[in-house]
CSV table of C-alpha atoms in Angstrom, one decimal:
chain,number,residue,atom,x,y,z
A,216,MET,CA,-0.8,6.7,2.2
A,217,GLY,CA,-2.3,8.4,5.5
A,218,THR,CA,-4.8,6.9,7.4
A,219,ALA,CA,-8.6,6.9,7.0
A,220,VAL,CA,-11.2,6.6,9.8
A,221,PHE,CA,-14.8,6.0,9.2
A,222,GLN,CA,-17.9,4.6,11.1
A,223,THR,CA,-20.0,2.1,9.1
A,224,ARG,CA,-22.6,-0.7,9.9
A,225,GLN,CA,-22.2,-4.6,9.0
A,226,PHE,CA,-25.1,-5.7,6.9
A,227,ARG,CA,-26.1,-9.1,5.7
A,228,ALA,CA,-25.6,-10.1,1.8
A,229,GLY,CA,-26.7,-13.5,1.7
A,230,ASN,CA,-25.3,-15.8,3.9
A,231,SER,CA,-22.2,-13.2,4.5
A,232,GLN,CA,-21.7,-10.3,6.6
A,233,ALA,CA,-20.8,-7.3,4.6
A,234,VAL,CA,-19.8,-3.7,5.2
A,235,ARG,CA,-19.7,-0.5,2.8
A,236,LEU,CA,-16.6,1.0,2.1
A,237,PRO,CA,-16.7,5.0,1.3
A,238,ALA,CA,-15.6,5.6,-2.7
A,239,LYS,CA,-12.5,7.3,-1.2
A,240,LEU,CA,-11.4,4.1,0.1
A,241,ALA,CA,-12.6,1.4,-2.7
A,242,TYR,CA,-10.2,-0.7,-4.7
A,243,PRO,CA,-10.4,-0.6,-8.2
A,244,PRO,CA,-13.0,-3.0,-10.0
A,245,GLU,CA,-11.9,-6.4,-10.3
A,246,THR,CA,-9.3,-6.3,-7.5
A,247,GLU,CA,-8.7,-9.4,-5.7
A,248,LEU,CA,-8.5,-9.0,-2.3
A,249,THR,CA,-7.2,-11.0,0.7
A,250,VAL,CA,-9.0,-10.5,4.1
A,251,THR,CA,-6.9,-11.4,7.7
A,252,ARG,CA,-8.3,-11.4,10.8
A,253,ILE,CA,-5.9,-10.7,13.7
A,254,GLY,CA,-8.0,-10.7,17.2
A,255,GLU,CA,-10.6,-7.9,16.8
A,256,LYS,CA,-9.1,-6.4,13.7
A,257,ILE,CA,-9.7,-7.3,10.3
A,258,ILE,CA,-7.3,-6.4,7.5
A,259,ILE,CA,-8.5,-5.9,4.0
A,260,GLU,CA,-5.7,-5.8,1.4
A,261,PRO,CA,-5.2,-6.5,-2.2
A,262,LYS,CA,-3.9,-10.0,-3.1
A,263,GLU,CA,-1.3,-9.2,-5.4
A,264,GLN,CA,0.9,-6.2,-5.7
A,265,THR,CA,1.2,-4.9,-9.1
A,266,LEU,CA,3.3,-2.7,-11.0
A,267,GLU,CA,0.5,-0.3,-11.4
A,268,GLY,CA,-0.2,-0.4,-7.5
A,269,PHE,CA,3.6,0.3,-7.0
A,270,VAL,CA,3.3,3.2,-9.3
A,271,ASN,CA,0.3,4.5,-7.6
A,272,PHE,CA,1.9,4.2,-4.4
A,273,LEU,CA,4.8,6.4,-5.7
A,274,LEU,CA,2.6,8.8,-7.0
A,275,SER,CA,0.3,8.9,-3.6
A,276,ILE,CA,3.7,9.9,-1.8
A,277,GLY,CA,4.5,12.8,-4.0
A,278,LYS,CA,8.0,14.5,-4.1
A,279,GLN,CA,9.2,14.6,-0.6
A,280,HIS,CA,12.7,15.0,-1.0
A,281,ASP,CA,15.1,16.6,-3.0
A,282,ILE,CA,17.7,14.0,-4.3
A,283,GLN,CA,21.2,15.8,-5.3
A,284,ARG,CA,24.0,13.9,-6.9
A,285,VAL,CA,27.3,13.6,-4.9
A,286,GLU,CA,30.5,13.0,-6.5
A,287,MET,CA,33.1,11.3,-4.6
A,288,ASP,CA,36.7,10.3,-5.1
A,289,ILE,CA,36.9,6.4,-4.3
A,290,PRO,CA,40.6,5.7,-3.8
A,291,GLU,CA,42.3,2.6,-6.1
A,292,ARG,CA,42.5,-0.7,-4.0
A,293,ASP,CA,45.7,-2.4,-3.8
A,294,TRP,CA,44.7,-6.1,-4.3
A,295,ALA,CA,48.4,-7.4,-4.3
């Protein structure tokens, strides 16, 4: 996946601070998220990786390489 950058502002949602994410960056509904703060950076990521997430990742990277089958002769090993 590529890098996406956008500007937003924080706001109050009850007693919590919140930000709005553009629809293009939103996670699917009901996705549990982990929020990690490292210095001044806040990282938001899915709590658990799912098979669906893996499939979506593969689809997002697309076909980047042509894979060719290579036949090789492997010599027999003398185990004696």
